[in-house]
Amino acid sequence: MTLTDPTVPLPAAGTPVSPSLLRTLPGRAYSDPELFAREQERIFERMWICAVRSGDVARAGDFRTVQVGRENLIISRNRRGEAGAFFNVCRHRGARVCAEASGEGKRAFQCSYHAWTYDLDGRLVAAPNLTKMPDIGREDYGLRKAHVREWLGYVWVCVAEEAPSFEDTVMGAVRTRLGDLESIERYAVEGLELGRRITYEVHANWKLIVENFMECYHCATIHPELTAVLPEFADGYAAQYFVGHGALFGEEVEGFTVDGSAGLERIPGVSEEQDRRYYAVTIRPNVFVNLVPDHVILHRMFPVAADRTIVECDWLYLPGVVASGADISKSVELFDLVNRQDFEACELCQQATDSQVYAEGGVLVPSEHHIAEFQSWVTEAVR
Amino acid sequence: MIPVCPLAQLAPGEAFRFEPEGEVPIAVFHTEDGEVYAVDDTCTHQDASLAEGWLEGCEIECPLHGSKFDLRTGEVDALPATKPVRTHAVRIEDGTVFVALSDEEPNLPPGVTR
């Protein structure tokens, strides 16, 4: 079996098995390393991936390295303030150029093996004896570039030779869920500040995490605190089941906090209709956005193995809120709790993916039927 | 004096490298403060072009190993380079940068000749 020619394609997800039930993907779809490699190649290495927060690389020479599919990238900013993404591979003998996860104020990226040195635009600017080899083009042998966009205060990258339309895919996903782009623009996400970041190492396949985020059939069972704030979640229909729907806060609830107590200062652009509501968007393949009146929670997922995913979750508030040192702990605690409850459930699923009982997969109830579309999309992408 | 380039082609913060006939390569720098300086382009430690380095104030940091040279004096701040680079007189006339080459011997790194 090779990566480009799988002998055992995935069976179609979403096949009806009874009036209420649709078939899920089989268990091996979540554990097979070969399928995982194919997902990296066909999904993560072809689509736009939300890599780092723009503020993580605020000044010239600040950088972070991130894993996108099987590629490692250096995300940085040049002296003109433009974000750049470079394959972290020396053009000389292929060593990883930047071994650190992050850093500040770099003047160049230098390979530690033979000192081939690249400037903040990726150009090869120095190497021992380079001036004696005028045939080595500074651009030709510069770090290979990935496509870059900055949107919502994040640096998005695409490692494919040709990137899909950012407007159609990333912005399109937001438009599809919220009905329009103005709805998210009112939160002015790019102007918010990082209040808290929590990184989770989840021992589960990335698709389990996406599927979990898409449905709310589990909410009343594993998210008592969330359901107390958003009572309609108890009926099992997630905000993502609908278009442009925000789940209304409970009558007694003052804010999106772990105990329903008041939140922080409301984001000024949020409309009256959006006030006291929770909106959620999945931007395939690696982003979840949660919008509430006083903050935005943005998850980025980085799959590292079939059964392991790193999730970086940012809580974003108005700059004044962060600068004032206001207590954000109650709002952070709510979704941190939700995350841990969700990831524990995903890990329980992961543990059973290779059981003979789950070889054919399981079933989706009506409030989960929209997951079949996601599973069909994955199946199609790796075919 | 050798004409090098129009000043307008050398934005503040940028460098221009040129090789006069029979001479070592020269680098001309336009600092953010608007001063223009010329020094030998080759680091005195190992063959690397200072024009590709990091210009900050009146100092140019070698891109290869980070020794910093003062553009006004040519002096080096720290290892691995130990010898200064030559400085050359600069004159701007009618918008053109002219350089008068130093008649001292250059401090070239091992293996580099004129």
Short mmCIF file of C-alpha atoms in Angstrom, two decimals:
data_model
loop_
_atom_site.label_atom_id
_atom_site.label_comp_id
_atom_site.label_asym_id
_atom_site.label_seq_id
_atom_site.Cartn_x
_atom_site.Cartn_y
_atom_site.Cartn_z
CA MET A 1 0.00 0.00 0.00
CA THR A 2 1.41 3.42 -0.89
CA LEU A 3 0.34 6.90 0.05
CA THR A 4 -0.84 7.80 -3.38
CA ASP A 5 -2.57 4.53 -4.15
CA PRO A 6 -4.47 3.19 -1.16
CA THR A 7 -5.79 -0.28 -1.76
CA VAL A 8 -8.49 0.12 0.85
CA PRO A 9 -10.44 3.36 0.33
CA LEU A 10 -12.70 4.58 3.08
CA PRO A 11 -16.33 3.49 2.75
CA ALA A 12 -18.81 6.31 2.28
CA ALA A 13 -19.86 7.99 5.51
CA GLY A 14 -23.44 9.13 5.95
CA THR A 15 -25.11 6.00 4.55
CA PRO A 16 -28.55 5.71 6.16
CA VAL A 17 -28.88 2.67 8.39
CA SER A 18 -32.40 3.46 9.69
CA PRO A 19 -34.71 6.49 9.61
CA SER A 20 -32.80 8.20 12.46
CA LEU A 21 -29.31 6.93 11.91
CA LEU A 22 -26.48 7.55 9.48
CA ARG A 23 -23.26 5.53 9.34
CA THR A 24 -19.99 7.17 10.57
CA LEU A 25 -16.48 6.58 9.28
CA PRO A 26 -14.96 3.24 10.31
CA GLY A 27 -12.73 3.05 13.38
CA ARG A 28 -9.52 2.78 11.38
CA ALA A 29 -10.14 6.22 9.87
CA TYR A 30 -9.02 7.56 13.25
CA SER A 31 -6.00 5.35 13.88
CA ASP A 32 -4.43 4.31 10.57
CA PRO A 33 -1.03 6.08 10.24
CA GLU A 34 -1.15 5.69 6.48
CA LEU A 35 -4.49 7.40 6.21
CA PHE A 36 -3.19 10.09 8.55
CA ALA A 37 -0.22 10.72 6.25
CA ARG A 38 -2.64 11.00 3.37
CA GLU A 39 -4.78 13.51 5.24
CA GLN A 40 -1.67 15.57 5.90
CA GLU A 41 -0.77 15.47 2.22
CA ARG A 42 -4.23 16.06 0.78
CA ILE A 43 -5.80 18.29 3.44
CA PHE A 44 -3.25 20.06 5.64
CA GLU A 45 -0.68 20.55 2.87
CA ARG A 46 -3.23 21.87 0.39
CA MET A 47 -5.50 24.15 2.39
CA TRP A 48 -5.06 27.41 4.24
CA ILE A 49 -3.92 26.70 7.80
CA CYS A 50 -4.17 29.18 10.64
CA ALA A 51 -0.57 29.14 11.91
CA VAL A 52 0.16 31.79 14.55
CA ARG A 53 -1.39 34.90 16.01
CA SER A 54 -0.10 38.03 14.28
CA GLY A 55 0.92 39.35 17.70
CA ASP A 56 3.13 36.27 18.21
CA VAL A 57 5.37 37.73 15.52
CA ALA A 58 4.73 41.38 16.25
CA ARG A 59 8.13 42.87 15.41
CA ALA A 60 10.79 42.34 12.76
CA GLY A 61 12.67 39.11 13.37
CA ASP A 62 10.14 37.64 15.80
CA PHE A 63 9.39 34.10 14.73
CA ARG A 64 7.56 30.91 15.55
CA THR A 65 8.01 27.50 13.96
CA VAL A 66 4.87 25.49 13.25
CA GLN A 67 4.05 22.10 11.82
CA VAL A 68 1.76 22.15 8.77
CA GLY A 69 1.11 18.64 7.57
CA ARG A 70 4.55 17.08 7.23
CA GLU A 71 6.21 20.45 6.72
CA ASN A 72 7.84 22.59 9.37
CA LEU A 73 7.57 26.33 8.72
CA ILE A 74 9.24 29.44 10.09
CA ILE A 75 6.64 32.20 10.47
CA SER A 76 8.27 35.59 10.84
CA ARG A 77 8.03 39.29 10.07
CA ASN A 78 10.42 41.41 8.00
CA ARG A 79 11.58 44.98 8.61
CA ARG A 80 8.72 46.31 6.48
CA GLY A 81 6.24 44.66 8.86
CA GLU A 82 5.13 41.95 6.43
CA ALA A 83 4.52 38.43 7.71
CA GLY A 84 6.38 35.65 5.91
CA ALA A 85 6.30 31.85 6.03
CA PHE A 86 9.34 29.81 5.02
CA PHE A 87 9.93 26.09 4.76
CA ASN A 88 12.33 25.32 7.60
CA VAL A 89 14.77 23.49 5.33
CA CYS A 90 18.26 24.70 4.43
CA ARG A 91 18.67 24.88 0.65
CA HIS A 92 22.23 23.59 0.96
CA ARG A 93 22.07 20.13 2.56
CA GLY A 94 18.54 20.16 3.94
CA ALA A 95 19.14 20.64 7.65
CA ARG A 96 16.36 22.19 9.70
CA VAL A 97 17.40 25.84 9.87
CA CYS A 98 15.52 26.94 12.95
CA ALA A 99 15.35 24.42 15.78
CA GLU A 100 13.65 26.66 18.34
CA ALA A 101 9.86 26.88 18.74
CA SER A 102 9.93 30.67 18.95
CA GLY A 103 12.19 33.68 19.34
CA GLU A 104 12.37 37.45 19.08
CA GLY A 105 14.31 40.03 17.14
CA LYS A 106 16.27 37.69 14.88
CA ARG A 107 18.29 39.43 12.17
CA ALA A 108 18.63 36.38 9.99
CA PHE A 109 18.00 32.65 10.04
CA GLN A 110 21.27 30.77 9.96
CA CYS A 111 21.65 27.05 9.45
CA SER A 112 23.78 25.69 12.28
CA TYR A 113 25.45 23.14 9.99
CA HIS A 114 27.36 25.23 7.37
CA ALA A 115 26.11 28.72 8.28
CA TRP A 116 24.04 29.32 5.18
CA THR A 117 22.27 32.48 6.25
CA TYR A 118 18.87 33.79 5.16
CA ASP A 119 17.48 37.27 5.78
CA LEU A 120 13.95 38.03 7.01
CA ASP A 121 12.68 37.82 3.42
CA GLY A 122 14.20 34.35 3.07
CA ARG A 123 17.00 35.50 0.70
CA LEU A 124 20.34 33.75 0.97
CA VAL A 125 22.54 36.61 2.17
CA ALA A 126 25.65 34.87 3.44
CA ALA A 127 27.48 31.58 3.49
CA PRO A 128 31.15 30.80 3.82
CA ASN A 129 32.79 31.64 0.46
CA LEU A 130 29.48 32.69 -1.07
CA THR A 131 31.03 35.66 -2.88
CA LYS A 132 33.29 33.22 -4.73
CA MET A 133 30.26 31.38 -6.08
CA PRO A 134 28.42 34.07 -8.03
CA ASP A 135 26.28 31.42 -9.70
CA ILE A 136 24.38 30.82 -6.44
CA GLY A 137 21.30 33.01 -6.81
CA ARG A 138 20.25 34.77 -3.61
CA GLU A 139 16.58 34.23 -4.43
CA ASP A 140 17.00 30.86 -6.17
CA TYR A 141 18.67 29.42 -3.08
CA GLY A 142 16.64 31.43 -0.58
CA LEU A 143 14.32 29.67 1.84
CA ARG A 144 11.31 28.32 -0.01
CA LYS A 145 8.25 30.45 0.69
CA ALA A 146 4.75 29.34 1.61
CA HIS A 147 1.66 31.42 0.81
CA VAL A 148 0.75 33.88 3.55
CA ARG A 149 -2.35 35.88 4.48
CA GLU A 150 -3.15 37.82 7.63
CA TRP A 151 -6.79 37.77 8.68
CA LEU A 152 -8.62 38.05 12.02
CA GLY A 153 -5.28 38.88 13.61
CA TYR A 154 -3.74 35.54 12.63
CA VAL A 155 -1.15 34.50 10.07
CA TRP A 156 -2.62 31.90 7.72
CA VAL A 157 -0.35 29.84 5.50
CA CYS A 158 -0.65 27.40 2.64
CA VAL A 159 2.25 25.10 1.72
CA ALA A 160 0.79 24.00 -1.62
CA GLU A 161 2.36 25.31 -4.79
CA GLU A 162 -0.98 26.85 -5.74
CA ALA A 163 -3.09 28.05 -2.85
CA PRO A 164 -6.87 27.76 -3.03
CA SER A 165 -8.81 31.02 -2.93
CA PHE A 166 -8.65 32.38 0.63
CA GLU A 167 -11.91 34.24 0.00
CA ASP A 168 -13.75 31.10 -1.11
CA THR A 169 -12.37 28.68 1.48
CA VAL A 170 -11.51 30.43 4.75
CA MET A 171 -13.81 33.42 4.43
CA GLY A 172 -16.34 31.17 2.71
CA ALA A 173 -16.52 28.92 5.78
CA VAL A 174 -17.34 31.91 7.97
CA ARG A 175 -19.91 33.17 5.48
CA THR A 176 -21.55 29.76 5.27
CA ARG A 177 -21.93 29.47 9.04
CA LEU A 178 -22.77 33.05 10.01
CA GLY A 179 -24.59 34.01 6.82
CA ASP A 180 -22.20 36.88 6.03
CA LEU A 181 -18.72 38.22 6.84
CA GLU A 182 -20.00 41.38 8.52
CA SER A 183 -21.14 39.25 11.46
CA ILE A 184 -17.56 38.35 12.36
CA GLU A 185 -16.14 41.73 11.35
CA ARG A 186 -18.27 43.34 14.06
CA TYR A 187 -16.09 41.58 16.67
CA ALA A 188 -12.98 43.30 15.18
CA VAL A 189 -10.96 40.22 16.11
CA GLU A 190 -7.71 41.60 14.65
CA GLY A 191 -7.83 44.43 17.20
CA LEU A 192 -8.28 42.18 20.24
CA GLU A 193 -5.48 41.24 22.61
CA LEU A 194 -4.46 37.85 23.91
CA GLY A 195 -5.80 37.45 27.42
CA ARG A 196 -4.87 33.81 27.90
CA ARG A 197 -3.46 30.95 25.86
CA ILE A 198 -3.73 27.32 26.85
CA THR A 199 -2.10 24.52 24.86
CA TYR A 200 -3.63 21.07 25.10
CA GLU A 201 -2.02 17.83 24.02
CA VAL A 202 -4.92 15.63 23.05
CA HIS A 203 -4.47 11.91 22.54
CA ALA A 204 -7.09 11.73 19.84
CA ASN A 205 -7.34 12.00 16.08
CA TRP A 206 -7.98 15.53 14.80
CA LYS A 207 -11.27 14.46 13.15
CA LEU A 208 -12.70 13.39 16.50
CA ILE A 209 -11.99 16.90 17.79
CA VAL A 210 -13.66 18.54 14.77
CA GLU A 211 -16.69 16.24 15.01
CA ASN A 212 -17.00 16.92 18.72
CA PHE A 213 -16.96 20.65 18.13
CA MET A 214 -19.64 20.37 15.47
CA GLU A 215 -22.31 18.68 17.58
CA CYS A 216 -24.01 19.32 20.87
CA TYR A 217 -25.73 15.99 21.49
CA HIS A 218 -23.10 15.54 24.22
CA CYS A 219 -23.55 18.98 25.75
CA ALA A 220 -26.15 18.25 28.40
CA THR A 221 -24.15 15.22 29.53
CA ILE A 222 -20.55 16.45 29.69
CA HIS A 223 -20.91 20.25 29.75
CA PRO A 224 -23.17 21.11 32.73
CA GLU A 225 -21.57 24.56 33.12
CA LEU A 226 -21.89 25.43 29.42
CA THR A 227 -25.47 24.20 29.30
CA ALA A 228 -26.30 26.35 32.33
CA VAL A 229 -25.13 29.41 30.38
CA LEU A 230 -26.69 28.30 27.06
CA PRO A 231 -29.85 26.40 28.05
CA GLU A 232 -30.85 25.60 24.45
CA PHE A 233 -27.77 23.35 24.20
CA ALA A 234 -29.66 20.86 26.34
CA ASP A 235 -31.79 19.91 23.33
CA GLY A 236 -28.66 18.70 21.59
CA TYR A 237 -28.61 21.06 18.59
CA ALA A 238 -25.33 22.96 18.32
CA ALA A 239 -25.20 26.51 17.04
CA GLN A 240 -23.31 25.03 14.08
CA TYR A 241 -26.36 23.03 13.02
CA PHE A 242 -27.90 26.26 11.75
CA VAL A 243 -26.90 29.25 9.61
CA GLY A 244 -26.46 32.57 11.38
CA HIS A 245 -27.75 31.22 14.64
CA GLY A 246 -26.30 32.25 17.98
CA ALA A 247 -27.27 30.31 21.09
CA LEU A 248 -29.02 32.65 23.52
CA PHE A 249 -27.69 33.06 27.07
CA GLY A 250 -30.07 31.87 29.84
CA GLU A 251 -32.34 34.52 31.34
CA GLU A 252 -30.47 34.70 34.64
CA VAL A 253 -27.07 34.58 32.96
CA GLU A 254 -25.08 37.81 33.00
CA GLY A 255 -22.02 36.75 30.99
CA PHE A 256 -20.22 33.90 29.24
CA THR A 257 -18.45 32.76 32.42
CA VAL A 258 -18.13 29.53 34.34
CA ASP A 259 -20.85 30.57 36.82
CA GLY A 260 -22.87 32.88 34.58
CA SER A 261 -21.58 35.95 36.42
CA ALA A 262 -20.93 39.18 34.51
CA GLY A 263 -18.27 39.11 31.81
CA LEU A 264 -15.89 41.84 30.66
CA GLU A 265 -16.44 44.98 28.59
CA ARG A 266 -18.51 44.25 25.50
CA ILE A 267 -16.80 44.56 22.12
CA PRO A 268 -18.25 47.84 20.78
CA GLY A 269 -19.09 46.62 17.27
CA VAL A 270 -21.21 43.68 18.48
CA SER A 271 -24.80 44.28 17.35
CA GLU A 272 -27.91 44.12 19.52
CA GLU A 273 -28.88 40.84 17.85
CA GLN A 274 -25.48 39.38 18.60
CA ASP A 275 -25.51 40.48 22.21
CA ARG A 276 -26.10 37.73 24.80
CA ARG A 277 -25.47 35.07 22.17
CA TYR A 278 -22.80 32.49 21.44
CA TYR A 279 -21.75 31.81 17.84
CA ALA A 280 -19.42 29.05 16.68
CA VAL A 281 -17.64 28.52 13.37
CA THR A 282 -15.43 25.69 12.13
CA ILE A 283 -12.94 26.75 9.48
CA ARG A 284 -11.61 23.56 7.96
CA PRO A 285 -9.31 21.99 8.60
CA ASN A 286 -7.81 23.40 11.79
CA VAL A 287 -9.75 26.30 13.30
CA PHE A 288 -12.68 26.78 15.64
CA VAL A 289 -13.90 30.28 16.40
CA ASN A 290 -16.27 31.07 19.26
CA LEU A 291 -17.83 34.53 19.42
CA VAL A 292 -19.44 35.94 22.57
CA PRO A 293 -20.16 39.63 23.29
CA ASP A 294 -17.05 40.33 25.36
CA HIS A 295 -14.48 37.94 23.95
CA VAL A 296 -13.46 35.62 21.14
CA ILE A 297 -12.03 32.15 21.64
CA LEU A 298 -9.98 30.78 18.78
CA HIS A 299 -8.68 27.22 18.63
CA ARG A 300 -5.92 26.10 16.26
CA MET A 301 -5.32 22.39 15.87
CA PHE A 302 -2.04 20.84 14.82
CA PRO A 303 -2.32 17.11 14.18
CA VAL A 304 1.01 15.40 14.92
CA ALA A 305 0.03 11.74 14.66
CA ALA A 306 -3.08 9.71 13.91
CA ASP A 307 -3.78 9.59 17.63
CA ARG A 308 -2.28 12.87 18.81
CA THR A 309 -3.25 16.50 18.22
CA ILE A 310 -1.91 19.71 19.72
CA VAL A 311 -4.61 22.31 20.28
CA GLU A 312 -3.65 25.89 20.99
CA CYS A 313 -6.55 27.92 22.35
CA ASP A 314 -6.50 31.73 22.61
CA TRP A 315 -8.89 33.87 24.65
CA LEU A 316 -9.03 37.36 23.10
CA TYR A 317 -10.40 40.50 24.76
CA LEU A 318 -10.50 44.24 24.15
CA PRO A 319 -7.00 45.71 24.60
CA GLY A 320 -8.29 47.87 27.47
CA VAL A 321 -9.54 44.80 29.31
CA VAL A 322 -6.17 43.05 29.06
CA ALA A 323 -4.21 46.22 29.90
CA SER A 324 -6.34 46.91 32.98
CA GLY A 325 -5.48 43.52 34.43
CA ALA A 326 -9.21 42.80 34.85
CA ASP A 327 -10.00 39.33 36.16
CA ILE A 328 -10.72 37.21 33.09
CA SER A 329 -10.41 33.92 34.95
CA LYS A 330 -14.14 33.18 35.07
CA SER A 331 -14.54 33.51 31.34
CA VAL A 332 -11.34 31.54 30.65
CA GLU A 333 -12.42 28.85 33.09
CA LEU A 334 -15.70 28.20 31.26
CA PHE A 335 -14.21 27.24 27.93
CA ASP A 336 -11.11 25.68 29.44
CA LEU A 337 -13.48 23.37 31.27
CA VAL A 338 -15.45 22.73 28.07
CA ASN A 339 -12.19 21.97 26.25
CA ARG A 340 -11.03 19.50 28.87
CA GLN A 341 -14.45 17.84 28.96
CA ASP A 342 -14.46 17.57 25.16
CA PHE A 343 -10.90 16.32 24.82
CA GLU A 344 -11.45 13.66 27.47
CA ALA A 345 -14.44 12.41 25.46
CA CYS A 346 -12.37 12.44 22.25
CA GLU A 347 -9.65 10.42 23.99
CA LEU A 348 -12.22 7.85 25.11
CA CYS A 349 -13.33 7.49 21.48
CA GLN A 350 -9.71 7.21 20.33
CA GLN A 351 -9.12 4.32 22.69
CA ALA A 352 -11.87 2.29 21.03
CA THR A 353 -11.12 3.05 17.37
CA ASP A 354 -9.36 -0.28 16.85
CA SER A 355 -12.01 -2.39 18.56
CA GLN A 356 -13.65 -5.01 16.34
CA VAL A 357 -16.93 -3.56 17.54
CA TYR A 358 -16.12 -0.20 15.88
CA ALA A 359 -14.51 -1.64 12.74
CA GLU A 360 -17.53 -0.52 10.69
CA GLY A 361 -17.88 2.66 12.71
CA GLY A 362 -20.88 3.86 14.67
CA VAL A 363 -23.97 5.92 13.95
CA LEU A 364 -25.02 9.57 13.90
CA VAL A 365 -28.35 10.63 15.45
CA PRO A 366 -30.34 13.42 13.73
CA SER A 367 -28.72 16.25 15.73
CA GLU A 368 -25.36 14.91 14.48
CA HIS A 369 -26.33 14.31 10.84
CA HIS A 370 -24.36 17.36 9.66
CA ILE A 371 -21.17 15.53 10.74
CA ALA A 372 -21.71 13.13 7.83
CA GLU A 373 -21.00 16.01 5.46
CA PHE A 374 -17.63 16.60 7.18
CA GLN A 375 -16.81 12.90 7.01
CA SER A 376 -17.76 12.73 3.32
CA TRP A 377 -15.55 15.73 2.69
CA VAL A 378 -12.57 13.99 4.34
CA THR A 379 -13.28 10.78 2.44
CA GLU A 380 -13.38 12.68 -0.81
CA ALA A 381 -10.20 14.63 0.00
CA VAL A 382 -8.11 11.51 0.64
CA ARG A 383 -9.54 9.40 -2.16
CA MET B 1 36.57 59.84 -6.93
CA ILE B 2 34.58 56.97 -8.38
CA PRO B 3 30.90 57.53 -9.21
CA VAL B 4 28.92 54.71 -7.50
CA CYS B 5 25.18 55.22 -7.90
CA PRO B 6 22.47 57.86 -7.68
CA LEU B 7 21.64 58.55 -4.03
CA ALA B 8 17.95 58.15 -4.91
CA GLN B 9 18.61 54.46 -5.65
CA LEU B 10 19.92 53.90 -2.14
CA ALA B 11 17.06 54.21 0.33
CA PRO B 12 17.89 54.83 4.01
CA GLY B 13 18.61 51.47 5.65
CA GLU B 14 19.95 50.01 2.40
CA ALA B 15 23.36 49.06 1.09
CA PHE B 16 24.97 48.91 -2.35
CA ARG B 17 27.89 46.64 -3.23
CA PHE B 18 30.20 47.35 -6.15
CA GLU B 19 33.52 46.08 -7.44
CA PRO B 20 35.85 48.76 -8.84
CA GLU B 21 38.24 47.42 -11.46
CA GLY B 22 41.25 45.73 -9.82
CA GLU B 23 39.95 46.53 -6.33
CA VAL B 24 38.26 44.60 -3.53
CA PRO B 25 34.45 44.92 -3.35
CA ILE B 26 33.20 48.09 -1.64
CA ALA B 27 29.90 48.52 0.24
CA VAL B 28 28.11 51.86 0.47
CA PHE B 29 25.52 52.27 3.25
CA HIS B 30 22.77 54.87 3.62
CA THR B 31 21.87 54.93 7.33
CA GLU B 32 18.40 55.65 8.71
CA ASP B 33 19.82 59.00 9.90
CA GLY B 34 20.65 59.91 6.31
CA GLU B 35 24.44 59.52 6.46
CA VAL B 36 26.28 57.70 3.68
CA TYR B 37 29.38 55.62 4.41
CA ALA B 38 31.66 53.36 2.38
CA VAL B 39 33.76 50.48 3.71
CA ASP B 40 35.34 47.32 2.32
CA ASP B 41 32.47 44.92 1.71
CA THR B 42 34.26 41.76 2.83
CA CYS B 43 34.30 40.86 6.51
CA THR B 44 37.85 40.60 7.83
CA HIS B 45 37.13 37.25 9.48
CA GLN B 46 35.66 35.17 6.66
CA ASP B 47 34.47 35.84 3.14
CA ALA B 48 31.00 37.37 3.63
CA SER B 49 29.39 40.50 2.17
CA LEU B 50 28.75 43.21 4.76
CA ALA B 51 26.27 44.80 2.35
CA GLU B 52 24.00 41.83 3.17
CA GLY B 53 24.34 42.41 6.92
CA TRP B 54 22.09 44.08 9.46
CA LEU B 55 22.44 47.87 9.47
CA GLU B 56 21.57 49.62 12.70
CA GLY B 57 22.66 53.18 13.38
CA CYS B 58 26.27 53.47 12.24
CA GLU B 59 27.02 49.78 12.71
CA ILE B 60 26.92 46.97 10.21
CA GLU B 61 26.62 43.46 11.59
CA CYS B 62 28.22 40.76 9.47
CA PRO B 63 25.49 38.34 8.33
CA LEU B 64 27.73 35.32 8.77
CA HIS B 65 29.06 35.45 12.32
CA GLY B 66 27.75 38.69 13.79
CA SER B 67 30.88 40.82 14.27
CA LYS B 68 29.85 44.48 14.09
CA PHE B 69 31.86 47.15 12.28
CA ASP B 70 31.58 50.87 12.94
CA LEU B 71 30.98 52.50 9.56
CA ARG B 72 32.68 55.73 10.69
CA THR B 73 35.97 54.16 11.78
CA GLY B 74 35.91 50.61 10.41
CA GLU B 75 36.63 49.26 13.92
CA VAL B 76 35.16 45.89 14.91
CA ASP B 77 33.38 45.37 18.23
CA ALA B 78 33.83 41.69 18.99
CA LEU B 79 35.00 38.28 17.82
CA PRO B 80 35.21 36.43 15.58
CA ALA B 81 36.59 39.32 13.43
CA THR B 82 39.59 41.08 14.97
CA LYS B 83 40.80 43.48 12.26
CA PRO B 84 38.98 46.62 11.10
CA VAL B 85 37.63 47.14 7.60
CA ARG B 86 38.98 50.08 5.60
CA THR B 87 36.76 53.14 5.37
CA HIS B 88 36.53 55.21 2.22
CA ALA B 89 35.71 58.87 1.81
CA VAL B 90 32.21 59.60 0.43
CA ARG B 91 30.96 62.67 -1.34
CA ILE B 92 27.48 63.36 -2.69
CA GLU B 93 27.44 65.60 -5.72
CA ASP B 94 24.40 66.44 -7.85
CA GLY B 95 22.56 63.47 -6.34
CA THR B 96 25.33 60.98 -7.13
CA VAL B 97 27.36 59.07 -4.56
CA PHE B 98 31.13 59.27 -5.15
CA VAL B 99 33.74 57.26 -3.27
CA ALA B 100 37.49 57.95 -2.94
CA LEU B 101 39.22 54.68 -2.22
CA SER B 102 41.59 54.42 0.74
CA ASP B 103 45.21 53.77 -0.17
CA GLU B 104 45.79 51.54 2.88
CA GLU B 105 46.12 47.79 2.45
CA PRO B 106 42.77 46.01 2.96
CA ASN B 107 42.38 43.47 5.81
CA LEU B 108 41.14 40.56 3.76
CA PRO B 109 40.12 37.26 5.36
CA PRO B 110 42.20 34.13 4.72
CA GLY B 111 41.82 32.84 1.18
CA VAL B 112 40.53 36.12 -0.28
CA THR B 113 42.72 38.12 -2.61
CA ARG B 114 42.12 41.19 -4.68
#
